[in-house]
Structures are given as C-alpha cells and as structure tokens.
mmCIF file of C-alpha atoms in Angstrom:
data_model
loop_
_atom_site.group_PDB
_atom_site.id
_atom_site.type_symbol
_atom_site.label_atom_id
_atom_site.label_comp_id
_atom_site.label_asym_id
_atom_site.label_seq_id
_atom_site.Cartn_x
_atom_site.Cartn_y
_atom_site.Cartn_z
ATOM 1 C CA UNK A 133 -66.888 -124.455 -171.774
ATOM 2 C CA UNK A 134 -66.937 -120.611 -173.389
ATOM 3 C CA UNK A 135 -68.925 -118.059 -172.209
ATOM 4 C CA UNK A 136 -71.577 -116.717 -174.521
ATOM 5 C CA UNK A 137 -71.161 -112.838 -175.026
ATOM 6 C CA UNK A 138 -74.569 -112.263 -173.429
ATOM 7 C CA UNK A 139 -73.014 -113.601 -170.072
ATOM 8 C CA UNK A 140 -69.915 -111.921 -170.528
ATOM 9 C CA UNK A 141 -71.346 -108.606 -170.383
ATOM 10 C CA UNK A 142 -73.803 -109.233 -167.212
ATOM 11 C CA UNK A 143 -70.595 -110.338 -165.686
ATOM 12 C CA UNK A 144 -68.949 -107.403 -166.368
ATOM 13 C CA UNK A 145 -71.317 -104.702 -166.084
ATOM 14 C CA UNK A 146 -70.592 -102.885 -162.379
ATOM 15 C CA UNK A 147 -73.382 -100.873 -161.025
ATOM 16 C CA UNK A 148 -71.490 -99.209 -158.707
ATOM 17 C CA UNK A 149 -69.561 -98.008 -161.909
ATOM 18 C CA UNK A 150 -72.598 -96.589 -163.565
ATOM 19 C CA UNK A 151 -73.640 -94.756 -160.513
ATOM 20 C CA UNK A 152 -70.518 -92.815 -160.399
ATOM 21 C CA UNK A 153 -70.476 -92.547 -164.120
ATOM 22 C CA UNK A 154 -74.097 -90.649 -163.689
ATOM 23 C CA UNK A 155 -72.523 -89.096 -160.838
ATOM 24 C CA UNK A 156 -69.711 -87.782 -162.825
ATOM 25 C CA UNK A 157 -71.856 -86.527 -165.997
ATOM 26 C CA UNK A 158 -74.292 -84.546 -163.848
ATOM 27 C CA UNK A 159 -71.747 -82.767 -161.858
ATOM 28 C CA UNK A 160 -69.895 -81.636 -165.446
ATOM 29 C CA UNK A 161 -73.490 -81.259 -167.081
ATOM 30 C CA UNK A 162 -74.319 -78.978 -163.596
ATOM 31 C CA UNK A 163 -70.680 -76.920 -164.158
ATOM 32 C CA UNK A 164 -71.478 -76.529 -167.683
ATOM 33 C CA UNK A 165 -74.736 -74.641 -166.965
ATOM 34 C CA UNK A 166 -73.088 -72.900 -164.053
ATOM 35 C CA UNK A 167 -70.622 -71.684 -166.394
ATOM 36 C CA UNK A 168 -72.697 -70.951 -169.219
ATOM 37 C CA UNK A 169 -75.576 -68.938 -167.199
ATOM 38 C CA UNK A 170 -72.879 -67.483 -164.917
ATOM 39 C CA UNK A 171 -72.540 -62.946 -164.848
ATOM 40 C CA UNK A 172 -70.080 -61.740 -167.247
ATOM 41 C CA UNK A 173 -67.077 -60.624 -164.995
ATOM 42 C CA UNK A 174 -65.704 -57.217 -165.912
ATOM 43 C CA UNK A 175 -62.759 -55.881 -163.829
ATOM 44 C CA UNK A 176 -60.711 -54.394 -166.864
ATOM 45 C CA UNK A 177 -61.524 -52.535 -170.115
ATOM 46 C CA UNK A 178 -63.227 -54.697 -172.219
ATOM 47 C CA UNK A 179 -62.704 -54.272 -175.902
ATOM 48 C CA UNK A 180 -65.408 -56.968 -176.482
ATOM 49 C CA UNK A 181 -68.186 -54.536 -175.821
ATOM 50 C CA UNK A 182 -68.800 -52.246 -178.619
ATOM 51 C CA UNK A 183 -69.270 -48.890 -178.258
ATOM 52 C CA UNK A 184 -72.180 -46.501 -178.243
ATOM 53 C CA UNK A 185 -71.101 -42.839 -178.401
ATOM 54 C CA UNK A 186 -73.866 -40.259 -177.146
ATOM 55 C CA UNK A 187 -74.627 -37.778 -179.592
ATOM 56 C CA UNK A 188 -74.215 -34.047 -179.446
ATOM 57 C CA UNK A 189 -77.325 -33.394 -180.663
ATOM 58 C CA UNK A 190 -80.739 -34.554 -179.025
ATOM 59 C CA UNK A 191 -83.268 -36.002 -181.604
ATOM 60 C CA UNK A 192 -87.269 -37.206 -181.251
ATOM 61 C CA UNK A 193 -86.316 -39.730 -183.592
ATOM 62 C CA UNK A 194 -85.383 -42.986 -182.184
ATOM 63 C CA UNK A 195 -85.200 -46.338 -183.169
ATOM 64 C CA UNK A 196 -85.751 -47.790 -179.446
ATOM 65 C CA UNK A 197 -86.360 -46.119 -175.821
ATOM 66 C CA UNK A 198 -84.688 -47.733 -173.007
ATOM 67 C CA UNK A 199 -84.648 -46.953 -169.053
ATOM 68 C CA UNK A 200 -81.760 -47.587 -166.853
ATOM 69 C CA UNK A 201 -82.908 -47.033 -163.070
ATOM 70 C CA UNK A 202 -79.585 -47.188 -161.069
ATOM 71 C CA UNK A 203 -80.308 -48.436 -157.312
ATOM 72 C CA UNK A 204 -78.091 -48.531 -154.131
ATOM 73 C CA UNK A 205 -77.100 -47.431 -150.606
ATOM 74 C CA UNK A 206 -76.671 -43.407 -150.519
ATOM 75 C CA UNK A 207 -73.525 -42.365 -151.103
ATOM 76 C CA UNK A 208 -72.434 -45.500 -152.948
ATOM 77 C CA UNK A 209 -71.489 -43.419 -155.793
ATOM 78 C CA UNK A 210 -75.370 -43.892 -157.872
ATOM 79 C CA UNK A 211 -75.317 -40.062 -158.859
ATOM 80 C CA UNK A 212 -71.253 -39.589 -159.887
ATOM 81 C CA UNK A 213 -72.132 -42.693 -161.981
ATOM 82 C CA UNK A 214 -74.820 -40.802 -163.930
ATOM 83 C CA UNK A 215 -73.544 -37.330 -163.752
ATOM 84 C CA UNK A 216 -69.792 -38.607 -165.065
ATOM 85 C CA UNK A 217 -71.036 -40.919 -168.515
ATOM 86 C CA UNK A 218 -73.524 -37.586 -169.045
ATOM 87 C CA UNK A 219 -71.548 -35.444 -168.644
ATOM 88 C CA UNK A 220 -68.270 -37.069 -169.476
ATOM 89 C CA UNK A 221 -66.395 -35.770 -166.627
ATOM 90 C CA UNK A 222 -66.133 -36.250 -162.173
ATOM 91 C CA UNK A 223 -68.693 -33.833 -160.889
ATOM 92 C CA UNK A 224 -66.293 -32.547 -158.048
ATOM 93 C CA UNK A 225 -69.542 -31.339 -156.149
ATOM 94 C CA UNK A 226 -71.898 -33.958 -154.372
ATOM 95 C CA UNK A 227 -75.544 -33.235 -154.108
ATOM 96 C CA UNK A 228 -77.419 -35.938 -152.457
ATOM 97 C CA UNK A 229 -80.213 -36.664 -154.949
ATOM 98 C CA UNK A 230 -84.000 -36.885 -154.798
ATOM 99 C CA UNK A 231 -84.897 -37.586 -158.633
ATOM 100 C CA UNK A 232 -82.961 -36.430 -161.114
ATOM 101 C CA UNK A 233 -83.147 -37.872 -164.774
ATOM 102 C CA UNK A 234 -80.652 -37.602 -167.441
ATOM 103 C CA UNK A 235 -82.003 -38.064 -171.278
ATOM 104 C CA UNK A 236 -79.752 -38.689 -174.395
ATOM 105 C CA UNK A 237 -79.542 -40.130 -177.523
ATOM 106 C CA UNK A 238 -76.817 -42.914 -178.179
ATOM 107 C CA UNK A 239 -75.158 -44.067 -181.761
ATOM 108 C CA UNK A 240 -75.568 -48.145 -182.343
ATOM 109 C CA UNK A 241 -72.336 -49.798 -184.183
ATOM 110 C CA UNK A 242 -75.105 -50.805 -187.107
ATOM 111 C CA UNK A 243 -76.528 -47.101 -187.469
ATOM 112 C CA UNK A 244 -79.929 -46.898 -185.060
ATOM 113 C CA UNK A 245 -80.292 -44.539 -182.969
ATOM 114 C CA UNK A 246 -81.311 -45.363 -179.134
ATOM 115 C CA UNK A 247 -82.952 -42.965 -176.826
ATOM 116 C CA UNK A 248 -81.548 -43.326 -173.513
ATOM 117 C CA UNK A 249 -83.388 -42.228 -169.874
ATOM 118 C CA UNK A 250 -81.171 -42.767 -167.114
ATOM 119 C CA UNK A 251 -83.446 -42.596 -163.511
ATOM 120 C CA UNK A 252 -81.433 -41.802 -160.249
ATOM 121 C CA UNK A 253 -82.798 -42.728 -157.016
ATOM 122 C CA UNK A 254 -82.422 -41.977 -153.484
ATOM 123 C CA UNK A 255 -80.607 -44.819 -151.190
ATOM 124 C CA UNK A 256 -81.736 -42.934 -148.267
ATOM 125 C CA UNK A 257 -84.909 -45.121 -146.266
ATOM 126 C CA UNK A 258 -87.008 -41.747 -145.853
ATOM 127 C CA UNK A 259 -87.567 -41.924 -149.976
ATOM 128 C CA UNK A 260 -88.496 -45.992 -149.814
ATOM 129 C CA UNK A 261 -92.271 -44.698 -150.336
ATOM 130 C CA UNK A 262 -91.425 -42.578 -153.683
ATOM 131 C CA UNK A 263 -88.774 -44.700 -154.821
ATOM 132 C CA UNK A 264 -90.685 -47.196 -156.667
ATOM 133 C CA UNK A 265 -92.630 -44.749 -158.850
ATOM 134 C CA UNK A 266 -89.057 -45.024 -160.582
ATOM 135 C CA UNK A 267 -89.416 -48.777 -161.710
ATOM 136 C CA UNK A 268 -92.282 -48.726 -163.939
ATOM 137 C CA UNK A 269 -91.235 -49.790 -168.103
ATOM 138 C CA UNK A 270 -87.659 -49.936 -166.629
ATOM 139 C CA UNK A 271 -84.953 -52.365 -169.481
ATOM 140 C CA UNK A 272 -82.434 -52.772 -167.345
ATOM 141 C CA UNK A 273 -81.018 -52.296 -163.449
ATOM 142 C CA UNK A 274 -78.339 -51.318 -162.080
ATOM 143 C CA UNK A 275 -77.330 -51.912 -158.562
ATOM 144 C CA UNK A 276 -74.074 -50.401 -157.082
ATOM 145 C CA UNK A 277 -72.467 -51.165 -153.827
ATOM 146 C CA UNK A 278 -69.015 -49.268 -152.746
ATOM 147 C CA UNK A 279 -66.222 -51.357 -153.257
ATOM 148 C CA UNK A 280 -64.580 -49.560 -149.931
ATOM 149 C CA UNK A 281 -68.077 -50.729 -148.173
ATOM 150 C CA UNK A 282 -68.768 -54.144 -147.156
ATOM 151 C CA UNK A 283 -72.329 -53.174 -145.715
ATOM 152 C CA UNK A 284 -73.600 -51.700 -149.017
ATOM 153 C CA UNK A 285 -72.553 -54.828 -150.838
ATOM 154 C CA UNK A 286 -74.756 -56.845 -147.994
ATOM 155 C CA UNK A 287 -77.138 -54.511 -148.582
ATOM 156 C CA UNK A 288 -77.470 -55.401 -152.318
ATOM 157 C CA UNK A 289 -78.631 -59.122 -151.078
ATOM 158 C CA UNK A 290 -80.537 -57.849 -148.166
ATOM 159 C CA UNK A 291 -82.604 -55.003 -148.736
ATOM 160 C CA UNK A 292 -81.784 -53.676 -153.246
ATOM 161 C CA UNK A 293 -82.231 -57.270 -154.846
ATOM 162 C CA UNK A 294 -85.772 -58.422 -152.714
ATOM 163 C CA UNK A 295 -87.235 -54.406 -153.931
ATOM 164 C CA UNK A 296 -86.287 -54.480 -157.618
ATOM 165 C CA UNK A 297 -87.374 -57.956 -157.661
ATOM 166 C CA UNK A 298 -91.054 -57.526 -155.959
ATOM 167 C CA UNK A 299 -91.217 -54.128 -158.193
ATOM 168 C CA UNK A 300 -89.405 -55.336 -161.530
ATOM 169 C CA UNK A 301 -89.413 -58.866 -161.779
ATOM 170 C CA UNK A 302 -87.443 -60.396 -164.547
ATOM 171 C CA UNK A 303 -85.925 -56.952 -165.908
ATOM 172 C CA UNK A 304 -82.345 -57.546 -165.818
ATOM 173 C CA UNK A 305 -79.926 -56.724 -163.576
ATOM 174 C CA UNK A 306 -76.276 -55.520 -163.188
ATOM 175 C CA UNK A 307 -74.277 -55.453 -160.352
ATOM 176 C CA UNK A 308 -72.233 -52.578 -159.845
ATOM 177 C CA UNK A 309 -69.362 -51.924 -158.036
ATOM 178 C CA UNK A 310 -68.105 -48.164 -158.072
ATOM 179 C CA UNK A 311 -65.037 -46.221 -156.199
ATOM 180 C CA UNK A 312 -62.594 -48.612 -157.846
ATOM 181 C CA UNK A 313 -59.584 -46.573 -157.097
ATOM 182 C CA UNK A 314 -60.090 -46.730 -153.562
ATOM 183 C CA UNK A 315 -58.690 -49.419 -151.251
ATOM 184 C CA UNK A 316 -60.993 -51.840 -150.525
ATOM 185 C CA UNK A 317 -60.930 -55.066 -147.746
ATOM 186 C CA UNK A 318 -63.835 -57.005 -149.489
ATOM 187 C CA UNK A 319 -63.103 -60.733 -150.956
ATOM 188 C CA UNK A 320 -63.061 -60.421 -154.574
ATOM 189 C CA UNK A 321 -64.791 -63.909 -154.644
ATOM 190 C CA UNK A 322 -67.957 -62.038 -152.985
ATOM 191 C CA UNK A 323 -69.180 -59.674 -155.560
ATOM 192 C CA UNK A 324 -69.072 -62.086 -158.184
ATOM 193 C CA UNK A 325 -70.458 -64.673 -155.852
ATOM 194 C CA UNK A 326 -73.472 -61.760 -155.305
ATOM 195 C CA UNK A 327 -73.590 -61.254 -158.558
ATOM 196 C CA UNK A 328 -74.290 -65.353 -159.518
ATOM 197 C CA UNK A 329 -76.728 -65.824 -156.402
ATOM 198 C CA UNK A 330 -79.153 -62.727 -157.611
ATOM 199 C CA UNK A 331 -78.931 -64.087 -161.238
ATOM 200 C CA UNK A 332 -77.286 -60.412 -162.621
ATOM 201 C CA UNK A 333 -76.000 -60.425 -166.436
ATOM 202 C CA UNK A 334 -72.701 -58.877 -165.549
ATOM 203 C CA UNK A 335 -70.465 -57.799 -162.656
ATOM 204 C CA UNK A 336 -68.500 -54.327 -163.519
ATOM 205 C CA UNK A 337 -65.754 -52.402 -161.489
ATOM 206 C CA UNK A 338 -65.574 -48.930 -162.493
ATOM 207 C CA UNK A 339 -64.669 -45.790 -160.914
ATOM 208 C CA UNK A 340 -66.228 -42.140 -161.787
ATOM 209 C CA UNK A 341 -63.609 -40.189 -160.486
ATOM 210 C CA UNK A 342 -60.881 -42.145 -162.992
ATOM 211 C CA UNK A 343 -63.350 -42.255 -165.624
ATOM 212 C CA UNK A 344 -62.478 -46.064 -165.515
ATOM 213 C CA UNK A 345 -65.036 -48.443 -166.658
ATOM 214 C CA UNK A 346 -67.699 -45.614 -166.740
ATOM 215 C CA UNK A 347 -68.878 -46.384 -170.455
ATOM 216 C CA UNK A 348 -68.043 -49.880 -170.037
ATOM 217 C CA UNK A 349 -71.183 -50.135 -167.752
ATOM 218 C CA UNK A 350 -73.504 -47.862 -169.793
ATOM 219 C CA UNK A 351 -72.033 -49.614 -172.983
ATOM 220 C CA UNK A 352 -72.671 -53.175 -171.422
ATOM 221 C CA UNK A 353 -76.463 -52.395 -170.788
ATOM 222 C CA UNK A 354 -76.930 -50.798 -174.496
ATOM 223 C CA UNK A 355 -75.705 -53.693 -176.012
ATOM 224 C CA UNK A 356 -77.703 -56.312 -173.776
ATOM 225 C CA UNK A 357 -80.472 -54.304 -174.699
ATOM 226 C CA UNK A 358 -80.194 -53.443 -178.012
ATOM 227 C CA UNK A 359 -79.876 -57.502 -179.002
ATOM 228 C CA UNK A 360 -82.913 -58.195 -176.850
ATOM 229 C CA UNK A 361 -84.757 -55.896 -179.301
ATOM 230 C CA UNK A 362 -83.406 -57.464 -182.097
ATOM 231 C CA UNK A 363 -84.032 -60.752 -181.277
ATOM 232 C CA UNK A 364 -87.944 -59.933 -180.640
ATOM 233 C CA UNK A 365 -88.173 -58.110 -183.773
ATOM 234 C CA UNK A 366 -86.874 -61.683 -185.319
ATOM 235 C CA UNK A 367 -89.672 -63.373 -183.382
ATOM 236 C CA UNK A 368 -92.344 -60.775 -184.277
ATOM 237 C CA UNK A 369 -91.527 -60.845 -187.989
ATOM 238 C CA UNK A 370 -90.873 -64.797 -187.937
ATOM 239 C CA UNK A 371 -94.557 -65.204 -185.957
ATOM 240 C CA UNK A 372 -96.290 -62.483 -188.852
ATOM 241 C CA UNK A 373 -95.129 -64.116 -191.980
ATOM 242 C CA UNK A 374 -96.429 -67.556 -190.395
ATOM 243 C CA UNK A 375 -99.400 -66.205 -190.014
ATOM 244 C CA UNK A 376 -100.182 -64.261 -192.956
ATOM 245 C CA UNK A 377 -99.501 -67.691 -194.944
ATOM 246 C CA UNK A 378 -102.172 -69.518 -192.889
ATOM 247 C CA UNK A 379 -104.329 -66.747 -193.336
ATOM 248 C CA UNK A 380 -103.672 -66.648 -197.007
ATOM 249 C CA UNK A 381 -104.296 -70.759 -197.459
ATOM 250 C CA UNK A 382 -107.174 -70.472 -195.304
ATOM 251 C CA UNK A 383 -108.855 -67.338 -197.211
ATOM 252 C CA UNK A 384 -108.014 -67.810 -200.952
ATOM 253 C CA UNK A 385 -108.757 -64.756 -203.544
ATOM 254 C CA UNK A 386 -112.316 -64.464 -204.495
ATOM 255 C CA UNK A 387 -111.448 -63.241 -208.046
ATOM 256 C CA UNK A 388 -111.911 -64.943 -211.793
ATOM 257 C CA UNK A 389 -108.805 -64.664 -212.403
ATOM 258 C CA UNK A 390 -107.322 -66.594 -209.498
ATOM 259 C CA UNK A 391 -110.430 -69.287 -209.927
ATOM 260 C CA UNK A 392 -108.069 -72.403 -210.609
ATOM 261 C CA UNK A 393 -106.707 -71.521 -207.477
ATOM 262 C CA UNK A 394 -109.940 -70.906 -205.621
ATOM 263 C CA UNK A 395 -111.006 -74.676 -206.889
ATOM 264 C CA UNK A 396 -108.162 -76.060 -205.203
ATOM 265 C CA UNK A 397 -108.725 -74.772 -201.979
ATOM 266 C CA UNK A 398 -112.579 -74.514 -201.869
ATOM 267 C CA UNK A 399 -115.136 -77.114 -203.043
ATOM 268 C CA UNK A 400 -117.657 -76.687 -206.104
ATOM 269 C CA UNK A 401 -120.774 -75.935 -204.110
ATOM 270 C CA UNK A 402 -119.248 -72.960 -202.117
ATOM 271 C CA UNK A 403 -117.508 -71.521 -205.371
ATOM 272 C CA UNK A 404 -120.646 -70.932 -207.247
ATOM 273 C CA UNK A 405 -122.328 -69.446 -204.279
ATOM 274 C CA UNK A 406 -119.295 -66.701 -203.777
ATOM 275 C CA UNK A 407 -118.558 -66.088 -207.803
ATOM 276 C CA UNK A 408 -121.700 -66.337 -209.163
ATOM 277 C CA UNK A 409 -125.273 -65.255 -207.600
ATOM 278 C CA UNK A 410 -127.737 -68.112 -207.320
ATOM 279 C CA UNK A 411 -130.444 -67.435 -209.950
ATOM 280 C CA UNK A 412 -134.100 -68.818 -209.714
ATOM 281 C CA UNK A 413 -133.165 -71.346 -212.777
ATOM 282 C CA UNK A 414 -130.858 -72.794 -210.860
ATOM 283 C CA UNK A 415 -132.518 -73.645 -208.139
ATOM 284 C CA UNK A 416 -132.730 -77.360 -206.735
ATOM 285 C CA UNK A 417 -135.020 -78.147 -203.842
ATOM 286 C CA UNK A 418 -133.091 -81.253 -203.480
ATOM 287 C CA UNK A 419 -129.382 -81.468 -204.797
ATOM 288 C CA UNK A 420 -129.350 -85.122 -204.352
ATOM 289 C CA UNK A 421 -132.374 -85.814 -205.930
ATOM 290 C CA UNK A 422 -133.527 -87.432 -209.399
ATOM 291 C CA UNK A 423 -134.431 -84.204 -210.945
ATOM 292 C CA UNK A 424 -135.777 -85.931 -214.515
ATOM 293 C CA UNK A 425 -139.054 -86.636 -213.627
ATOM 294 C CA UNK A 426 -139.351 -84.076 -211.053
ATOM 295 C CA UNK A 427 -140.997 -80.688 -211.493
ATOM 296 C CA UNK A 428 -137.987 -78.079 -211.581
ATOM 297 C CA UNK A 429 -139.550 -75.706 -208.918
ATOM 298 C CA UNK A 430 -141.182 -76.262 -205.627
ATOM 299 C CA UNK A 431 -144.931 -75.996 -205.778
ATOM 300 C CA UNK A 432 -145.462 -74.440 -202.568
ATOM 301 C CA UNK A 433 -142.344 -72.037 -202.171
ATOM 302 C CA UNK A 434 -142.929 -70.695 -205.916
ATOM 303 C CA UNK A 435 -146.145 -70.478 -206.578
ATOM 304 C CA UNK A 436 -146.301 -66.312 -206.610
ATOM 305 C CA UNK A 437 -143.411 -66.668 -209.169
ATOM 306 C CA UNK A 438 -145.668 -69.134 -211.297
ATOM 307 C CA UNK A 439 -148.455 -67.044 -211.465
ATOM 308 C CA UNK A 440 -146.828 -63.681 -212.154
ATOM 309 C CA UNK A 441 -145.016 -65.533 -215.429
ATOM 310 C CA UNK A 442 -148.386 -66.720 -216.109
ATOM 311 C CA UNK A 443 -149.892 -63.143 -216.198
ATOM 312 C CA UNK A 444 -146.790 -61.765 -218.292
ATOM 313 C CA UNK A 445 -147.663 -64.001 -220.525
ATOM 314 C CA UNK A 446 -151.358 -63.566 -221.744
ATOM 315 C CA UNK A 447 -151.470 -62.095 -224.547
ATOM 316 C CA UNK A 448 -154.548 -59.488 -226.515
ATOM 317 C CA UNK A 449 -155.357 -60.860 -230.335
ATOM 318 C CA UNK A 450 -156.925 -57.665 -232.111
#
C-alpha cells in the first residue's frame, strides 16, 4: 500500500531537528549582531579614516561645533593627548591639569569647516565635584586608560563609564588606550572586551610621545560626528518637505488665478465665502429650501433694510 505524501512528511519531520535548527539560526543571527554592533578595533594606522587637518588660521565661521571631553585616571596620559594633536608635538613638560580647553577649527574631506572644543579634565577624586560642569552639550567621549596600567583600565568599568553615563547618557563613547610604546602586561582581549561591554564606537591605541595614532583618535571622532550631522540634516530636510506638501494640500491658494485648483480641494459653499464677499442679494435664510414661492428676505431680520429702500425711494412730483 503507498504512502500518501501528506504522511510521508509527518513521518519525517524530527522535532528535535527543528529545535537545533532554531538553535543554530539564533546563535549565527546573535553573532551577526555581535559583530555588526561590535567597537571598531584600531591598533594600527588606519587609512580608512579620512583626514581632517586643523587649520592655521582660527575662523567664527563654522559649519558645525563639536565637544570632545576626554575622561580618565590622572596621569593616564588625558592632557599629552590634547596638548600633542594641538599642538602637533610631545609636550616634554607635565602639568597636572585642572581645566584647560583647547579650541580649533578643522578642514572636512567635502569642504565644511568644523569648530572643534576639546575639554580636559582632572582624574584626580578631589575635582569629582567640578568635573561634571565639563559634560554639558558634549558630541563625543573619550575615555583613556594606560596601557602600562591595569587599574586605570578597571577603573574605566568601575568608576569613568557609570559618571559619563549618569551625566551624558547616550553621547558616544571611545575607549582610549594611550602610552602605546610602553610595555604593557594587560590581555589584549580585555580592552576590546571593555570596549564591547560599555557599548564604545571604537577602541584606539595611540601613543603621544610617538605621535602614533594621535590624529587617528581625533580623526575617528570628527568623522563619527560629522556623518551624525549629516544624517540629521537628511532627516530634518526629508521631515520639512513632507510637511510643507501637507500643508500646501491642506491650505490651497486663495487667488483667481489658482481657482480651478481651489475647486478641487475646497467645496462650492466655502469658495464663495473666501473669493467673493456675501452680498445682501444673495442671501438665503434657508439654502435647502424652495425659494420660488418664498419671499427672498427674512421678514424679521431685514425689516430696517426694507424700510430704508422704501424711504430712498419716495419720490417729490413738482
């Protein structure tokens, strides 16, 4: 006797198959996102990142403003960070700093023209009062850790990440790891491990007194930034012409000349009220009426106007 197909596929469908089927397309599905919404991992030059030279000159005219605050343990290497992509050089003096800011105007690859405020901060717990008067209309954070210091990088999970996030929440974040050319005993696996856990768009190495990686961080940030201004502007002017074209369907032109226009979007009634003034011939107590038999005007609301024409019109015969 054969089998109809019907039967032959309850017989051969396996549950315990399609469980680790499912199994098997959520853990790739879950890698997927890991992997897409993981840091970007910068150890090396990148020649990815464009570049966004600071200009000699300082000008008022900007296209955008953006704040870096940097954030860290003191003596992590925060200020030789700043001081080095300002400057362009090591500062081969270390001042421990208070607040120090550092304004400058950078060149975009398509032309604009960004106005950049870098904010240093004290790692020191004697300044934890003052230093979030630093955070407010900050773009983008940067948190270093010494990469010859395993107790600043726990410090970044422990004490940096739960302050920027209380004071700045949702302004991105970039994990930083400076004094690259020293030796350092930390798992490699950590920092970028750090760098997943506290949700930071990138992970850089650099070192200020090699000059290595210095823009790369700075250059990093400009571009995150500058196509997160972009994109709103997209948005903005996307959500504006949408709504001037419901405001223009809903609010049609008033004029005579557009009036085959105005009939299409407006009914009779309402037309001659906004073109034309409503004179007293025109009047109609009731629209809907049978107006043949029916005395034009209202005796009651006109009767002034009936007795005025009535005067007008008497006449003298000499």
């Amino acid at each position: 006797m054969m089998k109809s197909p019907k039967n032959e596929n309850r017989q051969s469908f396996n549950p315990y198959d399609n469980v680790k089927r499912q199994s098997l397309m959520d853990k790739q599905r879950k890698e997927y996102y890991q992997r897409y919404n993981s840091p970007k991992i910068i150890i090396n030059d990148d020649p990815v990142i464009p570049d966004y030279p600071i200009q000699a000159t300082f000008k008022k005219n900007s296209n955008y403003n953006m704040k870096i605050v940097v954030v860290g343990d003191g003596g992590c290497g925060k200020t030789c960070l700043l001081v080095s992509y300002a400057q362009q050089k090591f500062p081969e003096i270390y001042i421990p700093t208070v607040f120090e800011n550092y304004v400058t105007n950078v060149h975009c690859p398509n032309g604009k023209i960004i106005e950049l405020a870098l904010w240093d901060t004290a790692g020191q717990e004697e300044y934890d009062r003052l230093r979030p008067l630093s955070y407010p209309n900050v773009d983008v954070l940067l948190i270093c850790f010494a990469l010859d210091n395993l107790i600043s990088l726990q410090n970044v999970k422990d004490n940096w990440f739960p302050e920027v996030s209380h004071f700045c929440p949702g302004i991105p974040i970039i994990l930083v790891g400076t004094k690259s050319d020293l030796f350092s005993d930390i798992d490699p696996d950590l920092p970028m491990q750090l760098a997943t856990d506290i949700n930071a768009i990138g992970y850089i190495q650099c070192s200020a007194k090699n000059m290595f990686n210095i823009k790369t961080v700075f250059n990093f940030a400009l571009n995150h930034f500058q196509k997160q201004k972009e994109y709103q502007e997209q948005v903005e002017k996307l959500l504006k012409n949408r709504l001037s074209k419901v405001i223009h369907s809903r609010n049609p032109s008033n004029t005579s000349q557009n009036r085959k226009g105005h009939f299409k979007n407006t009914s009779y009634d309402s037309t001659i009220l906004l073109d034309a003034p409503l004179n007293e011939d025109d009047y109609q107590s009731n629209p809907y009426g049978n107006f043949e038999n029916a005395n034009k005007y209202n005796d009651d609301e006109f009767a002034f106007t009936r007795n005025d024409k009535k005067k007008k019109r008497r006449c003298i015969i000499l």
